[in-house]
Amino acid sequence: MIKFLDLQKINAVYQEQFQEKLKLVLDKGWFILGDEVQIFETNFANYCGAKHCIGVGNGLDALVLIFKGYIQLGKLQKGDEVLVPANTYIATILSIIQADLVPVLVEPRLKTYNINPDLISLKITPKTKAILAVHLYGQLAEMEAINNLADQHDLLVVEDAAQAHGCRGSRNELVGGSLNLQPTTYNLKNCVAYSFYPGKNLGALGDAGAIITNDDALAKVIRSLRNYGSEKKYQNEYIGINSRLDELQAAFLNVKLPHLDADNDKRKEIAKRYLSEINNDKIVLPTSEQSHVFHLFVIRTENRDALQKYLLQNGIESMIHYPIPPHKQKAFAEWNSHSFPITEKIHKEVLSLPISPVMNIDEVDFVIATLNKY
């Protein structure tokens, strides 16, 4: 069986270093916001070319804390509208709602699965105050166009990079666009949220997340908000939450971070073979016009259930990301009657193939041959 994602194999190469880190943390006896978190925050900020990294509990909290931070700074107010892709994972939309903001769904491009900048301007109202761009499946959204729109309409831009660790644009800049052009300059526009859920390109061994920004004031507020709204113990400046990157998960991430680019390169090599060698008119392959780190390799087909069953019968696991669009979820009953035809088509047809840095040549060969026979 070719696993969709073999997390045991991915993490096995680090087992000895993980054991060393576990012993180090145990010996220190400091388990919350200790040295390992500080080291990871420094390492990941440097990796991203940014001033600040704030480690938090998970990717959803990262987004929520960004919005709550902007509210504390007066850059957003409760009830403001945030434009967001209609076909994203539900956590992206939940973050807006949990910050007492209003999500406004925008259709993606069918070709890239990312938010369509041409449609963003049609949804802008006097209540619109931010755009939440998602680099879905590991492909960079059209940030130049999105940032230009934000400049024209005085909007904040927040990036959901939960699936895009190490993603670089056309000028070899990491996710964060203008963040990385002037990493020492105060910049309101781009603030980036990451998840380190175990299956991500940079995955912890549990839940973990981080926020990347160059905004000194925002970073200061978020550091407080993640820790009960407190900078100094037992003194609470804000109504905060408990969302701190775990010391042990930070230690594991410190082990894995130096290998991220090499792992992404392996994903890209597999994707290149898939793109050039899968040849079946029943299958629509993804495009990678912009940078793509292929967290997921997502194809489309009209009869997805039949293809997924065929692959499984031939010993190949696949996954659906995601079967139900957000506006059709029971949780959002008020949206259930809305029509987003491109989003609905995507959710009805997508299927994710195995892709990971531990796949071998024979497995890649077999996936390609099996799909070409379908």
PDB file of C-alpha atoms in Angstrom, residues 62-287:
ATOM      1  CA  ALA A  62      -2.637  32.306  14.755  1.00  0.00           C
ATOM      2  CA  LEU A  63      -5.284  33.835  12.494  1.00  0.00           C
ATOM      3  CA  VAL A  64      -7.636  34.714  15.357  1.00  0.00           C
ATOM      4  CA  LEU A  65      -4.828  36.442  17.249  1.00  0.00           C
ATOM      5  CA  ILE A  66      -3.830  38.493  14.204  1.00  0.00           C
ATOM      6  CA  PHE A  67      -7.370  39.832  13.874  1.00  0.00           C
ATOM      7  CA  LYS A  68      -7.718  40.419  17.618  1.00  0.00           C
ATOM      8  CA  GLY A  69      -4.367  42.179  17.596  1.00  0.00           C
ATOM      9  CA  TYR A  70      -5.511  44.528  14.847  1.00  0.00           C
ATOM     10  CA  ILE A  71      -8.711  45.200  16.803  1.00  0.00           C
ATOM     11  CA  GLN A  72      -6.693  46.154  19.894  1.00  0.00           C
ATOM     12  CA  LEU A  73      -4.597  48.507  17.742  1.00  0.00           C
ATOM     13  CA  GLY A  74      -7.722  50.113  16.290  1.00  0.00           C
ATOM     14  CA  LYS A  75      -6.981  48.904  12.762  1.00  0.00           C
ATOM     15  CA  LEU A  76     -10.118  46.757  12.804  1.00  0.00           C
ATOM     16  CA  GLN A  77     -13.418  46.982  14.652  1.00  0.00           C
ATOM     17  CA  LYS A  78     -15.891  44.250  15.518  1.00  0.00           C
ATOM     18  CA  GLY A  79     -18.342  43.856  12.637  1.00  0.00           C
ATOM     19  CA  ASP A  80     -15.850  44.813   9.915  1.00  0.00           C
ATOM     20  CA  GLU A  81     -15.918  42.694   6.766  1.00  0.00           C
ATOM     21  CA  VAL A  82     -13.021  40.465   5.712  1.00  0.00           C
ATOM     22  CA  LEU A  83     -12.852  39.093   2.166  1.00  0.00           C
ATOM     23  CA  VAL A  84     -11.877  35.420   2.121  1.00  0.00           C
ATOM     24  CA  PRO A  85     -11.810  32.641  -0.513  1.00  0.00           C
ATOM     25  CA  ALA A  86     -15.025  30.624  -0.647  1.00  0.00           C
ATOM     26  CA  ASN A  87     -13.181  27.311  -1.116  1.00  0.00           C
ATOM     27  CA  THR A  88     -10.761  27.419   1.786  1.00  0.00           C
ATOM     28  CA  TYR A  89     -10.611  25.026   4.735  1.00  0.00           C
ATOM     29  CA  ILE A  90     -13.231  26.041   7.266  1.00  0.00           C
ATOM     30  CA  ALA A  91     -10.637  27.149   9.871  1.00  0.00           C
ATOM     31  CA  THR A  92      -9.834  30.217   7.768  1.00  0.00           C
ATOM     32  CA  ILE A  93     -13.438  31.387   7.982  1.00  0.00           C
ATOM     33  CA  LEU A  94     -13.811  30.382  11.641  1.00  0.00           C
ATOM     34  CA  SER A  95     -10.925  32.710  12.532  1.00  0.00           C
ATOM     35  CA  ILE A  96     -12.819  35.709  11.155  1.00  0.00           C
ATOM     36  CA  ILE A  97     -15.991  34.811  13.040  1.00  0.00           C
ATOM     37  CA  GLN A  98     -14.142  34.082  16.293  1.00  0.00           C
ATOM     38  CA  ALA A  99     -12.652  37.577  16.115  1.00  0.00           C
ATOM     39  CA  ASP A 100     -16.191  39.041  15.817  1.00  0.00           C
ATOM     40  CA  LEU A 101     -15.595  40.045  12.205  1.00  0.00           C
ATOM     41  CA  VAL A 102     -17.745  39.239   9.174  1.00  0.00           C
ATOM     42  CA  PRO A 103     -16.492  36.872   6.444  1.00  0.00           C
ATOM     43  CA  VAL A 104     -17.403  37.710   2.854  1.00  0.00           C
ATOM     44  CA  LEU A 105     -16.803  34.824   0.469  1.00  0.00           C
ATOM     45  CA  VAL A 106     -15.056  35.345  -2.870  1.00  0.00           C
ATOM     46  CA  GLU A 107     -14.806  32.741  -5.616  1.00  0.00           C
ATOM     47  CA  PRO A 108     -11.387  31.305  -6.578  1.00  0.00           C
ATOM     48  CA  ARG A 109      -9.846  30.845  -9.984  1.00  0.00           C
ATOM     49  CA  LEU A 110     -10.603  27.337 -11.201  1.00  0.00           C
ATOM     50  CA  LYS A 111      -7.098  27.126 -12.632  1.00  0.00           C
ATOM     51  CA  THR A 112      -5.208  27.857  -9.396  1.00  0.00           C
ATOM     52  CA  TYR A 113      -7.822  27.195  -6.648  1.00  0.00           C
ATOM     53  CA  ASN A 114      -6.740  30.476  -5.019  1.00  0.00           C
ATOM     54  CA  ILE A 115      -8.864  33.598  -4.503  1.00  0.00           C
ATOM     55  CA  ASN A 116      -9.533  35.481  -7.746  1.00  0.00           C
ATOM     56  CA  PRO A 117      -8.282  39.084  -7.454  1.00  0.00           C
ATOM     57  CA  ASP A 118     -10.534  40.087 -10.361  1.00  0.00           C
ATOM     58  CA  LEU A 119     -13.556  39.311  -8.170  1.00  0.00           C
ATOM     59  CA  ILE A 120     -12.265  40.892  -4.975  1.00  0.00           C
ATOM     60  CA  SER A 121     -13.064  44.451  -6.060  1.00  0.00           C
ATOM     61  CA  LEU A 122     -16.684  43.441  -6.745  1.00  0.00           C
ATOM     62  CA  LYS A 123     -17.117  42.482  -3.075  1.00  0.00           C
ATOM     63  CA  ILE A 124     -15.538  45.583  -1.511  1.00  0.00           C
ATOM     64  CA  THR A 125     -17.986  47.749   0.455  1.00  0.00           C
ATOM     65  CA  PRO A 126     -17.490  50.583   2.961  1.00  0.00           C
ATOM     66  CA  LYS A 127     -17.452  47.858   5.653  1.00  0.00           C
ATOM     67  CA  THR A 128     -14.582  45.948   4.023  1.00  0.00           C
ATOM     68  CA  LYS A 129     -11.398  46.396   6.030  1.00  0.00           C
ATOM     69  CA  ALA A 130      -9.204  43.381   5.228  1.00  0.00           C
ATOM     70  CA  ILE A 131      -8.416  40.610   2.755  1.00  0.00           C
ATOM     71  CA  LEU A 132      -7.518  37.160   4.047  1.00  0.00           C
ATOM     72  CA  ALA A 133      -5.535  35.428   1.294  1.00  0.00           C
ATOM     73  CA  VAL A 134      -4.961  31.672   1.466  1.00  0.00           C
ATOM     74  CA  HIS A 135      -2.044  29.922  -0.245  1.00  0.00           C
ATOM     75  CA  LEU A 136      -4.130  26.807  -0.796  1.00  0.00           C
ATOM     76  CA  TYR A 137      -2.440  23.426  -1.257  1.00  0.00           C
ATOM     77  CA  GLY A 138       0.959  25.188  -1.068  1.00  0.00           C
ATOM     78  CA  GLN A 139       0.565  27.511  -4.061  1.00  0.00           C
ATOM     79  CA  LEU A 140       1.185  31.206  -3.592  1.00  0.00           C
ATOM     80  CA  ALA A 141      -1.902  33.360  -4.104  1.00  0.00           C
ATOM     81  CA  GLU A 142      -1.669  36.311  -6.490  1.00  0.00           C
ATOM     82  CA  MET A 143      -0.228  38.580  -3.844  1.00  0.00           C
ATOM     83  CA  GLU A 144       0.939  41.404  -6.104  1.00  0.00           C
ATOM     84  CA  ALA A 145      -2.598  41.943  -7.390  1.00  0.00           C
ATOM     85  CA  ILE A 146      -4.084  41.462  -3.906  1.00  0.00           C
ATOM     86  CA  ASN A 147      -1.660  43.930  -2.321  1.00  0.00           C
ATOM     87  CA  ASN A 148      -2.347  46.467  -5.084  1.00  0.00           C
ATOM     88  CA  LEU A 149      -6.083  46.224  -4.380  1.00  0.00           C
ATOM     89  CA  ALA A 150      -5.395  46.607  -0.675  1.00  0.00           C
ATOM     90  CA  ASP A 151      -3.369  49.752  -1.342  1.00  0.00           C
ATOM     91  CA  GLN A 152      -6.126  51.225  -3.514  1.00  0.00           C
ATOM     92  CA  HIS A 153      -8.826  50.624  -0.906  1.00  0.00           C
ATOM     93  CA  ASP A 154      -6.765  51.026   2.292  1.00  0.00           C
ATOM     94  CA  LEU A 155      -7.271  47.415   3.378  1.00  0.00           C
ATOM     95  CA  LEU A 156      -5.227  45.164   5.620  1.00  0.00           C
ATOM     96  CA  VAL A 157      -3.869  41.935   4.135  1.00  0.00           C
ATOM     97  CA  VAL A 158      -3.539  38.783   6.225  1.00  0.00           C
ATOM     98  CA  GLU A 159      -2.070  35.612   4.747  1.00  0.00           C
ATOM     99  CA  ASP A 160      -3.051  32.067   5.685  1.00  0.00           C
ATOM    100  CA  ALA A 161       0.125  30.106   4.947  1.00  0.00           C
ATOM    101  CA  ALA A 162      -0.894  26.977   6.845  1.00  0.00           C
ATOM    102  CA  GLN A 163      -0.073  24.909   3.747  1.00  0.00           C
ATOM    103  CA  ALA A 164       2.742  27.015   2.321  1.00  0.00           C
ATOM    104  CA  HIS A 165       5.859  26.710   4.486  1.00  0.00           C
ATOM    105  CA  GLY A 166       8.879  27.778   2.437  1.00  0.00           C
ATOM    106  CA  CYS A 167       6.816  28.992  -0.515  1.00  0.00           C
ATOM    107  CA  ARG A 168       8.672  31.609  -2.549  1.00  0.00           C
ATOM    108  CA  GLY A 169       7.426  34.087  -5.140  1.00  0.00           C
ATOM    109  CA  SER A 170       8.835  35.031  -8.515  1.00  0.00           C
ATOM    110  CA  ARG A 171      11.574  37.161  -6.927  1.00  0.00           C
ATOM    111  CA  ASN A 172      12.589  34.346  -4.573  1.00  0.00           C
ATOM    112  CA  GLU A 173      10.798  35.986  -1.669  1.00  0.00           C
ATOM    113  CA  LEU A 174       9.127  33.810   0.922  1.00  0.00           C
ATOM    114  CA  VAL A 175       5.414  34.022   1.655  1.00  0.00           C
ATOM    115  CA  GLY A 176       4.742  37.479   3.014  1.00  0.00           C
ATOM    116  CA  GLY A 177       5.431  39.364  -0.216  1.00  0.00           C
ATOM    117  CA  SER A 178       6.175  42.908   0.865  1.00  0.00           C
ATOM    118  CA  LEU A 179       7.155  41.582   4.288  1.00  0.00           C
ATOM    119  CA  ASN A 180      10.379  40.308   2.826  1.00  0.00           C
ATOM    120  CA  LEU A 181      11.182  43.286   0.634  1.00  0.00           C
ATOM    121  CA  GLN A 182      11.928  45.459   3.666  1.00  0.00           C
ATOM    122  CA  PRO A 183      12.161  43.143   6.671  1.00  0.00           C
ATOM    123  CA  THR A 184      13.132  45.923   9.047  1.00  0.00           C
ATOM    124  CA  THR A 185      10.367  48.338   8.020  1.00  0.00           C
ATOM    125  CA  TYR A 186       7.076  48.791   9.870  1.00  0.00           C
ATOM    126  CA  ASN A 187       4.560  47.219   7.529  1.00  0.00           C
ATOM    127  CA  LEU A 188       0.825  47.028   8.197  1.00  0.00           C
ATOM    128  CA  LYS A 189      -0.108  45.154   5.076  1.00  0.00           C
ATOM    129  CA  ASN A 190       1.196  41.618   5.416  1.00  0.00           C
ATOM    130  CA  CYS A 191       0.878  39.441   8.468  1.00  0.00           C
ATOM    131  CA  VAL A 192       1.245  35.704   7.954  1.00  0.00           C
ATOM    132  CA  ALA A 193      -0.253  32.799   9.924  1.00  0.00           C
ATOM    133  CA  TYR A 194       1.279  29.319   9.923  1.00  0.00           C
ATOM    134  CA  SER A 195       0.120  25.942  11.157  1.00  0.00           C
ATOM    135  CA  PHE A 196       2.571  23.190  12.120  1.00  0.00           C
ATOM    136  CA  TYR A 197      -0.047  20.444  12.269  1.00  0.00           C
ATOM    137  CA  PRO A 198       1.825  17.119  11.886  1.00  0.00           C
ATOM    138  CA  GLY A 199       0.917  16.640   8.215  1.00  0.00           C
ATOM    139  CA  LYS A 200       2.229  20.049   7.089  1.00  0.00           C
ATOM    140  CA  ASN A 201       5.455  20.522   5.117  1.00  0.00           C
ATOM    141  CA  LEU A 202       6.947  21.643   8.424  1.00  0.00           C
ATOM    142  CA  GLY A 203       5.022  19.555  10.917  1.00  0.00           C
ATOM    143  CA  ALA A 204       5.272  19.248  14.685  1.00  0.00           C
ATOM    144  CA  LEU A 205       4.286  16.118  16.604  1.00  0.00           C
ATOM    145  CA  GLY A 206       1.076  17.771  17.741  1.00  0.00           C
ATOM    146  CA  ASP A 207      -0.720  21.066  17.274  1.00  0.00           C
ATOM    147  CA  ALA A 208       1.409  24.185  16.861  1.00  0.00           C
ATOM    148  CA  GLY A 209       1.320  27.488  14.992  1.00  0.00           C
ATOM    149  CA  ALA A 210       3.064  30.814  14.508  1.00  0.00           C
ATOM    150  CA  ILE A 211       2.573  34.378  13.314  1.00  0.00           C
ATOM    151  CA  ILE A 212       5.122  36.220  11.177  1.00  0.00           C
ATOM    152  CA  THR A 213       5.095  40.017  10.974  1.00  0.00           C
ATOM    153  CA  ASN A 214       7.289  43.103  10.710  1.00  0.00           C
ATOM    154  CA  ASP A 215       4.786  45.190  12.668  1.00  0.00           C
ATOM    155  CA  ASP A 216       6.373  45.903  16.058  1.00  0.00           C
ATOM    156  CA  ALA A 217       3.140  47.093  17.675  1.00  0.00           C
ATOM    157  CA  LEU A 218       1.152  44.115  16.395  1.00  0.00           C
ATOM    158  CA  ALA A 219       3.792  41.637  17.546  1.00  0.00           C
ATOM    159  CA  LYS A 220       3.805  43.166  21.023  1.00  0.00           C
ATOM    160  CA  VAL A 221       0.015  42.938  21.343  1.00  0.00           C
ATOM    161  CA  ILE A 222      -0.151  39.362  20.031  1.00  0.00           C
ATOM    162  CA  ARG A 223       2.565  38.178  22.434  1.00  0.00           C
ATOM    163  CA  SER A 224       0.376  39.470  25.231  1.00  0.00           C
ATOM    164  CA  LEU A 225      -2.924  38.177  23.810  1.00  0.00           C
ATOM    165  CA  ARG A 226      -1.589  34.619  23.424  1.00  0.00           C
ATOM    166  CA  ASN A 227      -0.708  34.603  27.148  1.00  0.00           C
ATOM    167  CA  TYR A 228      -4.017  35.622  28.769  1.00  0.00           C
ATOM    168  CA  GLY A 229      -3.469  39.244  27.696  1.00  0.00           C
ATOM    169  CA  SER A 230      -0.492  39.486  30.018  1.00  0.00           C
ATOM    170  CA  GLU A 231       3.042  40.756  29.482  1.00  0.00           C
ATOM    171  CA  LYS A 232       3.929  40.566  33.147  1.00  0.00           C
ATOM    172  CA  LYS A 233       2.695  37.694  35.297  1.00  0.00           C
ATOM    173  CA  TYR A 234      -0.644  38.371  37.000  1.00  0.00           C
ATOM    174  CA  GLN A 235      -0.994  41.732  35.226  1.00  0.00           C
ATOM    175  CA  ASN A 236      -3.491  41.552  32.365  1.00  0.00           C
ATOM    176  CA  GLU A 237      -3.680  44.408  29.891  1.00  0.00           C
ATOM    177  CA  TYR A 238      -6.073  42.717  27.439  1.00  0.00           C
ATOM    178  CA  ILE A 239      -8.750  40.029  27.424  1.00  0.00           C
ATOM    179  CA  GLY A 240      -6.491  37.370  25.997  1.00  0.00           C
ATOM    180  CA  ILE A 241      -6.479  33.624  25.476  1.00  0.00           C
ATOM    181  CA  ASN A 242      -4.179  30.733  26.304  1.00  0.00           C
ATOM    182  CA  SER A 243      -2.441  29.846  23.041  1.00  0.00           C
ATOM    183  CA  ARG A 244       1.283  29.381  23.541  1.00  0.00           C
ATOM    184  CA  LEU A 245       3.554  27.277  21.374  1.00  0.00           C
ATOM    185  CA  ASP A 246       4.455  24.237  23.450  1.00  0.00           C
ATOM    186  CA  GLU A 247       8.109  24.086  24.504  1.00  0.00           C
ATOM    187  CA  LEU A 248       8.492  20.482  23.368  1.00  0.00           C
ATOM    188  CA  GLN A 249       6.847  21.090  19.973  1.00  0.00           C
ATOM    189  CA  ALA A 250       9.148  24.074  19.473  1.00  0.00           C
ATOM    190  CA  ALA A 251      12.105  21.807  20.216  1.00  0.00           C
ATOM    191  CA  PHE A 252      10.947  19.303  17.583  1.00  0.00           C
ATOM    192  CA  LEU A 253      10.383  22.098  15.061  1.00  0.00           C
ATOM    193  CA  ASN A 254      13.901  23.368  15.687  1.00  0.00           C
ATOM    194  CA  VAL A 255      15.152  19.929  14.633  1.00  0.00           C
ATOM    195  CA  LYS A 256      13.088  19.845  11.439  1.00  0.00           C
ATOM    196  CA  LEU A 257      13.313  23.458  10.210  1.00  0.00           C
ATOM    197  CA  PRO A 258      16.830  23.146   8.665  1.00  0.00           C
ATOM    198  CA  HIS A 259      15.507  20.345   6.425  1.00  0.00           C
ATOM    199  CA  LEU A 260      12.394  22.174   5.165  1.00  0.00           C
ATOM    200  CA  ASP A 261      13.831  23.448   1.881  1.00  0.00           C
ATOM    201  CA  ALA A 262      15.291  20.037   0.982  1.00  0.00           C
ATOM    202  CA  ASP A 263      11.957  18.356   1.768  1.00  0.00           C
ATOM    203  CA  ASN A 264      10.110  20.918  -0.366  1.00  0.00           C
ATOM    204  CA  ASP A 265      12.524  20.252  -3.222  1.00  0.00           C
ATOM    205  CA  LYS A 266      11.654  16.550  -3.056  1.00  0.00           C
ATOM    206  CA  ARG A 267       7.963  17.395  -3.211  1.00  0.00           C
ATOM    207  CA  LYS A 268       8.610  19.593  -6.252  1.00  0.00           C
ATOM    208  CA  GLU A 269      10.541  16.798  -7.970  1.00  0.00           C
ATOM    209  CA  ILE A 270       7.621  14.410  -7.538  1.00  0.00           C
ATOM    210  CA  ALA A 271       5.151  17.075  -8.683  1.00  0.00           C
ATOM    211  CA  LYS A 272       7.257  17.731 -11.776  1.00  0.00           C
ATOM    212  CA  ARG A 273       7.056  14.059 -12.703  1.00  0.00           C
ATOM    213  CA  TYR A 274       3.315  13.925 -12.044  1.00  0.00           C
ATOM    214  CA  LEU A 275       2.766  17.015 -14.199  1.00  0.00           C
ATOM    215  CA  SER A 276       4.855  15.768 -17.105  1.00  0.00           C
ATOM    216  CA  GLU A 277       4.041  12.041 -17.034  1.00  0.00           C
ATOM    217  CA  ILE A 278       0.390  11.703 -15.982  1.00  0.00           C
ATOM    218  CA  ASN A 279      -1.477  11.649 -19.261  1.00  0.00           C
ATOM    219  CA  ASN A 280      -5.181  10.899 -18.958  1.00  0.00           C
ATOM    220  CA  ASP A 281      -7.977  13.006 -20.421  1.00  0.00           C
ATOM    221  CA  LYS A 282     -10.224  12.099 -17.464  1.00  0.00           C
ATOM    222  CA  ILE A 283      -7.827  13.880 -15.074  1.00  0.00           C
ATOM    223  CA  VAL A 284      -7.206  17.635 -14.743  1.00  0.00           C
ATOM    224  CA  LEU A 285      -3.733  18.334 -13.369  1.00  0.00           C
ATOM    225  CA  PRO A 286      -2.913  21.366 -11.201  1.00  0.00           C
ATOM    226  CA  THR A 287      -1.027  24.370 -12.505  1.00  0.00           C
TER     227      THR A 287
END
